[in-house]
Structure formats: structure tokens, C-alpha cells
Amino acid sequence: MDLARDATSINEEVEEKEDRISNLPDELIRHIMSFLDMKNAVRTSALSHKWEHIWTSTHSFNLNSCEFATVRLFAEFVKGALSHQKIPVEVSKVQLTITRAANLPVVKRVVNNVYMHNVRELNMTCLARKFYQFPECLFSSDTLKHLTLATGDQSFYLHKASCIPRVAWNFPALETLCLRSMHLGDQGYESLDLFSKCVNLRDLTLHECCMYGLKIFNICAPELSNLTIRGTSYPDVVNVVAPKLENLTASVRGTVNQVPYTYESLQLSTEGFDSLEKVNLSLTMPHLEQTRFFPLLLNLFHQLRSTKYLVINLDIIEVFILTLILLYVD
């Protein structure tokens, strides 16, 4: 009898808690669903009559292929889930994660289905070791405002196969772009210009990207105000045409893990930084190599002389101190 009473009490308590959740405003429930991957969000339709269609009016999707046996099944699910929206919903944000081996046509289908809903923010991460190329359709959208592309394995971006198309990306509405561990050029390429059609781009971040062997990497963006380049293997020259640039954060030296103990240095070519407000430079290296960066740093300081604020790390200060000591001793 006591066990029966306890079971009844527990059921009543569970029902009460379920009622509390169900009584929340639909907009709040949709926000909570945005933290679930899409497959589990769809499963909530079985909870109650009220929950049956809530997932079909969400504006944020978390799509992860790890929930499916193959990426092909994942692509079919994405198409079906997006087609069941109550009304033609404009999607505000999509988190897309590819964790299994994927061929180009399958990934293309997923991207096309996402772009059909006028997505404004896309964060795409590829963790699959057997995926070496992003589809060309990924780099053209009239509505996208925020884009993050990343790979999970740094050895991926050193693969010989280029993972991105070598044409200018067509994002007329794009405002922020973040690239992480991406392969942005192959040895022997003379020049690469990816951002010239991103006429509204304001924030650009290149983190651990590979430009090894590339002659010139162009950053041409008339509205660009914030540029961050960290931990990147550099081309011969980074050509920056950004008359409205206000903030620059950069690593002076890049590393290439493919070639042990090989380093590239940031070589800038600019048309002047008349709007530059703040520059943050960092340099990390073995102490025995410090003095060879002295001419490079002098050249960078000359190019960035218009900035109002210059922040440098301790290693850069040590380069100047050590070089001056050696000159004084000589």
C-alpha cells in the first residue's frame, strides 16, 4: 500500500512538473529547443498535444550528423525536418556539424536545404577525417550575415586537396566571418581573393588557417573594421585593402606543422590604414631565433604607424632589447 501511495505521489509530481513546462510561453519553449539537436527536438512532439507542433516553428536549428548511421540519412532527415515547418520560416541560426565521412553531393544537399530558409547565421564544423572539400554552393547566399567555418583536426587543413572553391565568395549581406583550421590555398597559387564580393563584411577572423605556399592572399573589404589573424601559416604577402579598418590583432609569426621547425612571418602589403585605432601584435618563438625578427618588426611598425594604440607582447619587447644589446656589444 505504501509503495502504491509513493508511486501515485511520484506520478502526480511528475505530471505537475510537466504541466509547468508545458505552461511556459511557446517562444520560451522554442528557445529551450534551440539547445537541443534537431533530432531530439522533433522527438518532443510525442510529449503532449501542445508539444506536437512547437518544433515546426523554431527559428534556430542544431543539426548534427553524429545522431545518424550515415550522412546520407542525416541529409534526408534535414530535408524532411525543414519541409515540415508550419509556415515558410526565415531561420535565424543554424549550427551544422558533420562528424562522419561525407561525400560532396550529400553535404551539398544539406547546405541547399538550409539556405532555402534564408538563414542569417551559419556555424558549420567538419569533424570528419574523410571530408576534404566544402561545396561551392556554401559560399553564396543573399541573406547570410554571420558565418563560421571550422574543422576539428589541424592536420585536415594541411591536406593537399583544397577544401574551398578558389572563386570570390558571394555574400553581399555578410557582416562577420570566422574561419578556423581552414585550408586557404595550395603551393604555387599566385593570388587568392575570396572576400571582394563581401561588400558589407565588418569582422574577419582567420584562426589556425593554412596559406602555406600561397604567393598573395588578398583581403579586400571596403567596410572591414576588425581583422584578426592568429596562429596562421602565412603566404608570401597578405595584401590588405580595408580603408575603414579600426582594429588589427595578429600573430607576427605563423607555424607550419607539416614542415618541422619551419616558420612564416606576417608580411603585410597595404594601401594605408588611415582609420586604424588599435593594433595588438604577438610573437611566440624560441629565444635563439629572436633577433631575425627585428627587421620584420620595424617594417610592421612603419606600416602601422598611423594607429593610435599599439599593444605588443613580451617576446616582441625582448626582440628589441636583445637586438640593441647585440648592436651595443658589436
CSV table of C-alpha atoms in Angstrom, one decimal:
chain,number,residue,atom,x,y,z
A,1,MET,CA,0.0,0.0,0.0
A,2,ASP,CA,2.8,2.4,0.9
A,3,LEU,CA,4.6,1.7,-2.4
A,4,ALA,CA,1.3,2.4,-4.2
A,5,ARG,CA,0.9,5.7,-2.5
A,6,ASP,CA,4.6,6.6,-3.2
A,7,ALA,CA,4.1,5.7,-6.9
A,8,THR,CA,1.0,7.8,-7.1
A,9,SER,CA,2.7,10.7,-5.4
A,10,ILE,CA,5.6,10.5,-7.8
A,11,ASN,CA,3.3,10.4,-10.9
A,12,GLU,CA,1.4,13.4,-9.6
A,13,GLU,CA,4.7,15.3,-9.0
A,14,VAL,CA,6.0,14.4,-12.5
A,15,GLU,CA,2.7,15.5,-14.1
A,16,GLU,CA,2.9,18.7,-12.1
A,17,LYS,CA,6.4,19.4,-13.4
A,18,GLU,CA,5.4,18.5,-16.9
A,19,ASP,CA,2.5,20.9,-16.7
A,20,ARG,CA,4.8,23.7,-15.5
A,21,ILE,CA,7.0,23.2,-18.6
A,22,SER,CA,4.0,23.0,-20.9
A,23,ASN,CA,2.6,26.2,-19.4
A,24,LEU,CA,5.6,28.2,-20.4
A,25,PRO,CA,5.2,30.6,-23.3
A,26,ASP,CA,5.7,29.0,-26.7
A,27,GLU,CA,8.5,31.4,-27.5
A,28,LEU,CA,10.4,30.3,-24.4
A,29,ILE,CA,9.9,26.7,-25.2
A,30,ARG,CA,11.3,27.3,-28.7
A,31,HIS,CA,14.3,29.0,-27.2
A,32,ILE,CA,14.9,25.9,-25.0
A,33,MET,CA,14.6,23.7,-28.0
A,34,SER,CA,17.3,25.6,-29.8
A,35,PHE,CA,19.8,24.0,-27.4
A,36,LEU,CA,18.8,20.5,-28.5
A,37,ASP,CA,20.0,18.8,-31.6
A,38,MET,CA,17.2,18.8,-34.2
A,39,LYS,CA,16.5,15.0,-33.9
A,40,ASN,CA,15.7,15.3,-30.2
A,41,ALA,CA,13.7,18.5,-30.8
A,42,VAL,CA,11.5,16.5,-33.2
A,43,ARG,CA,11.1,13.8,-30.5
A,44,THR,CA,9.5,16.3,-28.2
A,45,SER,CA,6.4,16.2,-30.4
A,46,ALA,CA,5.5,12.9,-28.6
A,47,LEU,CA,5.4,14.6,-25.1
A,48,SER,CA,1.9,16.0,-25.4
A,49,HIS,CA,-0.6,17.6,-27.8
A,50,LYS,CA,0.8,21.1,-27.1
A,51,TRP,CA,4.3,20.0,-28.0
A,52,GLU,CA,3.3,18.2,-31.2
A,53,HIS,CA,4.0,21.1,-33.5
A,54,ILE,CA,6.1,23.5,-31.5
A,55,TRP,CA,9.3,22.3,-33.1
A,56,THR,CA,8.0,23.1,-36.5
A,57,SER,CA,8.1,26.9,-35.8
A,58,THR,CA,11.6,27.2,-34.3
A,59,HIS,CA,13.9,29.7,-35.8
A,60,SER,CA,17.2,28.1,-34.6
A,61,PHE,CA,18.4,24.6,-35.6
A,62,ASN,CA,21.2,22.4,-34.2
A,63,LEU,CA,21.9,19.8,-36.9
A,64,ASN,CA,24.5,17.1,-36.0
A,65,SER,CA,25.2,14.1,-38.2
A,66,CYS,CA,26.5,12.0,-35.2
A,67,GLU,CA,22.9,11.1,-34.4
A,68,PHE,CA,22.6,9.1,-37.7
A,69,ALA,CA,24.2,6.0,-39.0
A,70,THR,CA,25.3,7.7,-42.3
A,71,VAL,CA,25.5,11.2,-43.5
A,72,ARG,CA,23.0,10.3,-46.3
A,73,LEU,CA,20.3,9.5,-43.7
A,74,PHE,CA,21.2,12.8,-42.0
A,75,ALA,CA,20.7,14.7,-45.2
A,76,GLU,CA,17.3,13.1,-45.7
A,77,PHE,CA,16.3,14.0,-42.1
A,78,VAL,CA,17.3,17.6,-42.6
A,79,LYS,CA,15.2,17.9,-45.8
A,80,GLY,CA,12.2,16.3,-44.1
A,81,ALA,CA,12.5,18.4,-40.9
A,82,LEU,CA,12.8,21.7,-42.6
A,83,SER,CA,10.0,20.9,-45.0
A,84,HIS,CA,7.6,20.4,-42.0
A,85,GLN,CA,7.8,24.0,-40.9
A,86,LYS,CA,4.3,25.4,-40.2
A,87,ILE,CA,5.0,28.5,-42.4
A,88,PRO,CA,7.9,29.5,-44.6
A,89,VAL,CA,10.1,30.4,-41.7
A,90,GLU,CA,13.2,32.5,-42.0
A,91,VAL,CA,15.8,30.7,-40.0
A,92,SER,CA,17.9,32.9,-37.7
A,93,LYS,CA,20.6,30.5,-36.8
A,94,VAL,CA,21.9,27.0,-37.8
A,95,GLN,CA,24.6,25.0,-36.1
A,96,LEU,CA,25.7,22.3,-38.6
A,97,THR,CA,28.1,19.6,-37.5
A,98,ILE,CA,29.5,16.9,-39.8
A,99,THR,CA,31.1,14.1,-37.8
A,100,ARG,CA,31.0,11.2,-40.2
A,101,ALA,CA,32.6,10.5,-43.6
A,102,ALA,CA,30.7,12.6,-46.1
A,103,ASN,CA,30.9,13.0,-49.9
A,104,LEU,CA,30.4,16.3,-51.7
A,105,PRO,CA,26.9,15.7,-53.1
A,106,VAL,CA,25.4,14.8,-49.7
A,107,VAL,CA,26.9,17.8,-48.0
A,108,LYS,CA,25.6,20.0,-50.9
A,109,ARG,CA,22.1,18.7,-50.4
A,110,VAL,CA,22.2,19.6,-46.7
A,111,VAL,CA,23.5,23.1,-47.4
A,112,ASN,CA,21.0,23.8,-50.1
A,113,ASN,CA,18.1,22.8,-47.8
A,114,VAL,CA,19.4,25.1,-45.1
A,115,TYR,CA,19.9,28.1,-47.5
A,116,MET,CA,16.3,27.6,-48.8
A,117,HIS,CA,15.1,29.0,-45.5
A,118,ASN,CA,17.0,32.3,-45.8
A,119,VAL,CA,19.3,31.5,-42.9
A,120,ARG,CA,21.0,34.6,-41.3
A,121,GLU,CA,23.7,32.8,-39.2
A,122,LEU,CA,25.5,29.6,-40.0
A,123,ASN,CA,28.1,27.8,-37.9
A,124,MET,CA,29.5,24.8,-39.7
A,125,THR,CA,32.0,22.4,-38.2
A,126,CYS,CA,33.5,19.4,-40.0
A,127,LEU,CA,35.0,16.8,-37.8
A,128,ALA,CA,35.1,14.0,-40.4
A,129,ARG,CA,38.5,12.9,-41.4
A,130,LYS,CA,37.4,11.8,-44.9
A,131,PHE,CA,35.8,15.1,-45.9
A,132,TYR,CA,38.2,17.4,-47.8
A,133,GLN,CA,36.0,19.8,-49.7
A,134,PHE,CA,33.2,22.2,-48.9
A,135,PRO,CA,30.5,22.5,-51.7
A,136,GLU,CA,30.7,25.6,-53.9
A,137,CYS,CA,27.0,26.4,-53.0
A,138,LEU,CA,28.1,27.0,-49.4
A,139,PHE,CA,29.8,30.2,-50.5
A,140,SER,CA,26.9,32.0,-52.0
A,141,SER,CA,23.9,33.4,-50.0
A,142,ASP,CA,22.0,36.7,-50.3
A,143,THR,CA,20.7,36.5,-46.7
A,144,LEU,CA,23.6,35.2,-44.6
A,145,LYS,CA,25.0,37.8,-42.1
A,146,HIS,CA,27.2,35.7,-39.9
A,147,LEU,CA,29.3,32.7,-41.0
A,148,THR,CA,31.7,30.4,-39.0
A,149,LEU,CA,33.6,27.6,-40.8
A,150,ALA,CA,35.8,25.2,-38.9
A,151,THR,CA,37.5,21.9,-39.0
A,152,GLY,CA,38.3,19.9,-35.8
A,153,ASP,CA,41.6,18.5,-36.8
A,154,GLN,CA,44.6,20.7,-37.6
A,155,SER,CA,46.1,18.0,-39.9
A,156,PHE,CA,43.0,18.5,-42.0
A,157,TYR,CA,43.9,21.9,-43.3
A,158,LEU,CA,47.3,20.8,-44.4
A,159,HIS,CA,45.8,18.2,-46.8
A,160,LYS,CA,46.8,18.7,-50.4
A,161,ALA,CA,43.2,18.9,-51.6
A,162,SER,CA,41.8,22.4,-51.3
A,163,CYS,CA,38.7,22.4,-49.1
A,164,ILE,CA,37.3,25.6,-50.5
A,165,PRO,CA,36.5,27.0,-54.0
A,166,ARG,CA,39.1,29.5,-55.3
A,167,VAL,CA,36.5,32.0,-56.5
A,168,ALA,CA,35.3,35.1,-54.7
A,169,TRP,CA,32.6,34.3,-52.1
A,170,ASN,CA,29.2,35.8,-52.9
A,171,PHE,CA,27.9,37.1,-49.5
A,172,PRO,CA,26.5,40.6,-50.1
A,173,ALA,CA,24.9,40.7,-46.7
A,174,LEU,CA,27.7,39.1,-44.7
A,175,GLU,CA,28.9,41.1,-41.7
A,176,THR,CA,31.1,38.7,-39.7
A,177,LEU,CA,33.2,35.8,-40.9
A,178,CYS,CA,35.3,33.4,-38.8
A,179,LEU,CA,37.5,30.7,-40.3
A,180,ARG,CA,39.2,28.1,-38.1
A,181,SER,CA,41.7,25.5,-39.2
A,182,MET,CA,40.8,26.0,-42.9
A,183,HIS,CA,42.9,25.4,-45.9
A,184,LEU,CA,43.0,28.6,-47.9
A,185,GLY,CA,45.4,27.9,-50.8
A,186,ASP,CA,47.9,25.5,-52.2
A,187,GLN,CA,51.6,25.8,-53.1
A,188,GLY,CA,52.1,27.5,-56.4
A,189,TYR,CA,49.0,29.7,-56.3
A,190,GLU,CA,49.9,33.2,-57.3
A,191,SER,CA,47.0,35.0,-55.7
A,192,LEU,CA,43.7,34.3,-53.9
A,193,ASP,CA,40.9,36.9,-53.4
A,194,LEU,CA,38.0,35.4,-51.5
A,195,PHE,CA,36.2,38.4,-49.9
A,196,SER,CA,35.9,41.1,-52.6
A,197,LYS,CA,32.2,40.3,-53.0
A,198,CYS,CA,31.6,40.6,-49.3
A,199,VAL,CA,30.9,44.3,-49.5
A,200,ASN,CA,29.4,44.6,-46.0
A,201,LEU,CA,32.0,42.5,-44.2
A,202,ARG,CA,32.9,44.2,-40.9
A,203,ASP,CA,34.6,41.5,-38.8
A,204,LEU,CA,37.1,38.9,-40.2
A,205,THR,CA,38.9,36.2,-38.1
A,206,LEU,CA,41.4,33.8,-39.5
A,207,HIS,CA,42.5,31.3,-36.8
A,208,GLU,CA,44.9,28.5,-37.4
A,209,CYS,CA,44.3,28.7,-41.2
A,210,CYS,CA,46.8,27.4,-43.7
A,211,MET,CA,48.1,29.6,-46.5
A,212,TYR,CA,51.3,27.7,-46.9
A,213,GLY,CA,52.9,28.1,-50.4
A,214,LEU,CA,50.4,30.8,-51.5
A,215,LYS,CA,52.1,33.9,-53.0
A,216,ILE,CA,49.5,36.6,-52.2
A,217,PHE,CA,46.4,36.4,-50.0
A,218,ASN,CA,44.1,39.4,-50.6
A,219,ILE,CA,41.8,40.8,-48.0
A,220,CYS,CA,39.7,43.4,-49.9
A,221,ALA,CA,36.7,44.5,-47.9
A,222,PRO,CA,35.6,48.2,-48.1
A,223,GLU,CA,33.6,48.0,-44.8
A,224,LEU,CA,36.0,45.9,-42.8
A,225,SER,CA,36.7,47.4,-39.3
A,226,ASN,CA,38.0,44.4,-37.3
A,227,LEU,CA,40.7,41.9,-38.6
A,228,THR,CA,42.2,39.1,-36.5
A,229,ILE,CA,44.9,36.7,-37.8
A,230,ARG,CA,46.2,34.3,-35.2
A,231,GLY,CA,48.2,31.1,-35.4
A,232,THR,CA,48.1,31.1,-39.2
A,233,SER,CA,50.7,29.8,-41.6
A,234,TYR,CA,51.3,32.8,-43.9
A,235,PRO,CA,51.7,33.3,-47.6
A,236,ASP,CA,54.5,35.4,-49.0
A,237,VAL,CA,52.3,38.5,-48.7
A,238,VAL,CA,49.0,39.4,-47.0
A,239,ASN,CA,47.5,42.2,-49.1
A,240,VAL,CA,45.0,44.2,-47.1
A,241,VAL,CA,42.7,46.8,-48.8
A,242,ALA,CA,40.4,47.9,-46.0
A,243,PRO,CA,40.2,51.7,-45.7
A,244,LYS,CA,37.9,51.6,-42.7
A,245,LEU,CA,39.9,49.1,-40.6
A,246,GLU,CA,40.0,50.2,-37.0
A,247,ASN,CA,41.3,47.1,-35.1
A,248,LEU,CA,44.0,44.7,-36.1
A,249,THR,CA,45.0,41.7,-34.0
A,250,ALA,CA,47.8,39.5,-35.4
A,251,SER,CA,50.4,36.9,-34.7
A,252,VAL,CA,53.7,38.1,-36.3
A,253,ARG,CA,54.9,34.5,-36.8
A,254,GLY,CA,53.0,31.5,-38.2
A,255,THR,CA,53.9,27.9,-37.9
A,256,VAL,CA,53.6,25.0,-40.3
A,257,ASN,CA,53.3,21.6,-38.6
A,258,GLN,CA,53.8,19.9,-41.9
A,259,VAL,CA,57.4,21.1,-42.0
A,260,PRO,CA,59.0,20.8,-38.6
A,261,TYR,CA,60.7,24.0,-37.3
A,262,THR,CA,59.6,25.9,-40.4
A,263,TYR,CA,58.0,29.3,-39.7
A,264,GLU,CA,56.5,32.0,-41.8
A,265,SER,CA,56.3,35.7,-40.9
A,266,LEU,CA,53.4,38.1,-41.4
A,267,GLN,CA,54.3,40.3,-44.4
A,268,LEU,CA,51.7,43.0,-44.9
A,269,SER,CA,51.0,45.0,-48.1
A,270,THR,CA,48.6,47.8,-47.5
A,271,GLU,CA,47.2,51.0,-49.1
A,272,GLY,CA,47.4,52.7,-45.8
A,273,PHE,CA,45.4,52.3,-42.5
A,274,ASP,CA,44.1,55.8,-42.1
A,275,SER,CA,41.3,54.7,-39.7
A,276,LEU,CA,43.4,52.4,-37.6
A,277,GLU,CA,42.6,52.8,-33.9
A,278,LYS,CA,44.3,49.8,-32.1
A,279,VAL,CA,46.8,47.2,-33.1
A,280,ASN,CA,47.6,44.1,-31.0
A,281,LEU,CA,50.7,42.2,-32.1
A,282,SER,CA,52.0,39.0,-30.6
A,283,LEU,CA,55.1,36.9,-31.2
A,284,THR,CA,56.0,33.5,-29.7
A,285,MET,CA,59.2,31.8,-30.7
A,286,PRO,CA,62.4,30.0,-29.5
A,287,HIS,CA,64.8,32.6,-27.9
A,288,LEU,CA,67.6,31.7,-30.3
A,289,GLU,CA,65.6,33.0,-33.2
A,290,GLN,CA,64.6,36.3,-31.8
A,291,THR,CA,66.9,38.7,-33.5
A,292,ARG,CA,66.0,37.7,-37.0
A,293,PHE,CA,62.5,39.2,-36.4
A,294,PHE,CA,63.9,42.7,-35.7
A,295,PRO,CA,63.8,43.9,-39.3
A,296,LEU,CA,60.3,42.4,-39.8
A,297,LEU,CA,59.0,44.2,-36.7
A,298,LEU,CA,60.5,47.5,-37.7
A,299,ASN,CA,58.8,47.2,-41.1
A,300,LEU,CA,55.4,46.3,-39.5
A,301,PHE,CA,55.7,49.3,-37.1
A,302,HIS,CA,56.3,51.6,-40.0
A,303,GLN,CA,53.3,50.2,-41.9
A,304,LEU,CA,51.1,50.6,-38.8
A,305,ARG,CA,52.4,53.9,-37.7
A,306,SER,CA,49.0,55.6,-38.0
A,307,THR,CA,47.5,53.6,-35.2
A,308,LYS,CA,46.6,55.4,-32.0
A,309,TYR,CA,47.2,52.4,-29.7
A,310,LEU,CA,49.8,49.7,-30.1
A,311,VAL,CA,49.8,46.6,-27.9
A,312,ILE,CA,52.8,44.2,-28.1
A,313,ASN,CA,53.6,41.1,-26.0
A,314,LEU,CA,56.7,40.4,-24.0
A,315,ASP,CA,58.5,38.4,-26.8
A,316,ILE,CA,58.4,41.5,-29.1
A,317,ILE,CA,59.9,43.6,-26.3
A,318,GLU,CA,62.7,41.0,-25.8
A,319,VAL,CA,63.5,41.1,-29.5
A,320,PHE,CA,64.2,44.8,-29.4
A,321,ILE,CA,66.2,44.6,-26.1
A,322,LEU,CA,68.3,41.6,-27.3
A,323,THR,CA,69.0,43.2,-30.7
A,324,LEU,CA,70.0,46.5,-29.1
A,325,ILE,CA,72.3,44.7,-26.7
A,326,LEU,CA,74.0,42.8,-29.6
A,327,LEU,CA,74.4,46.0,-31.5
A,328,TYR,CA,75.9,47.7,-28.5
A,329,VAL,CA,78.3,44.8,-27.9
A,330,ASP,CA,79.4,44.9,-31.5
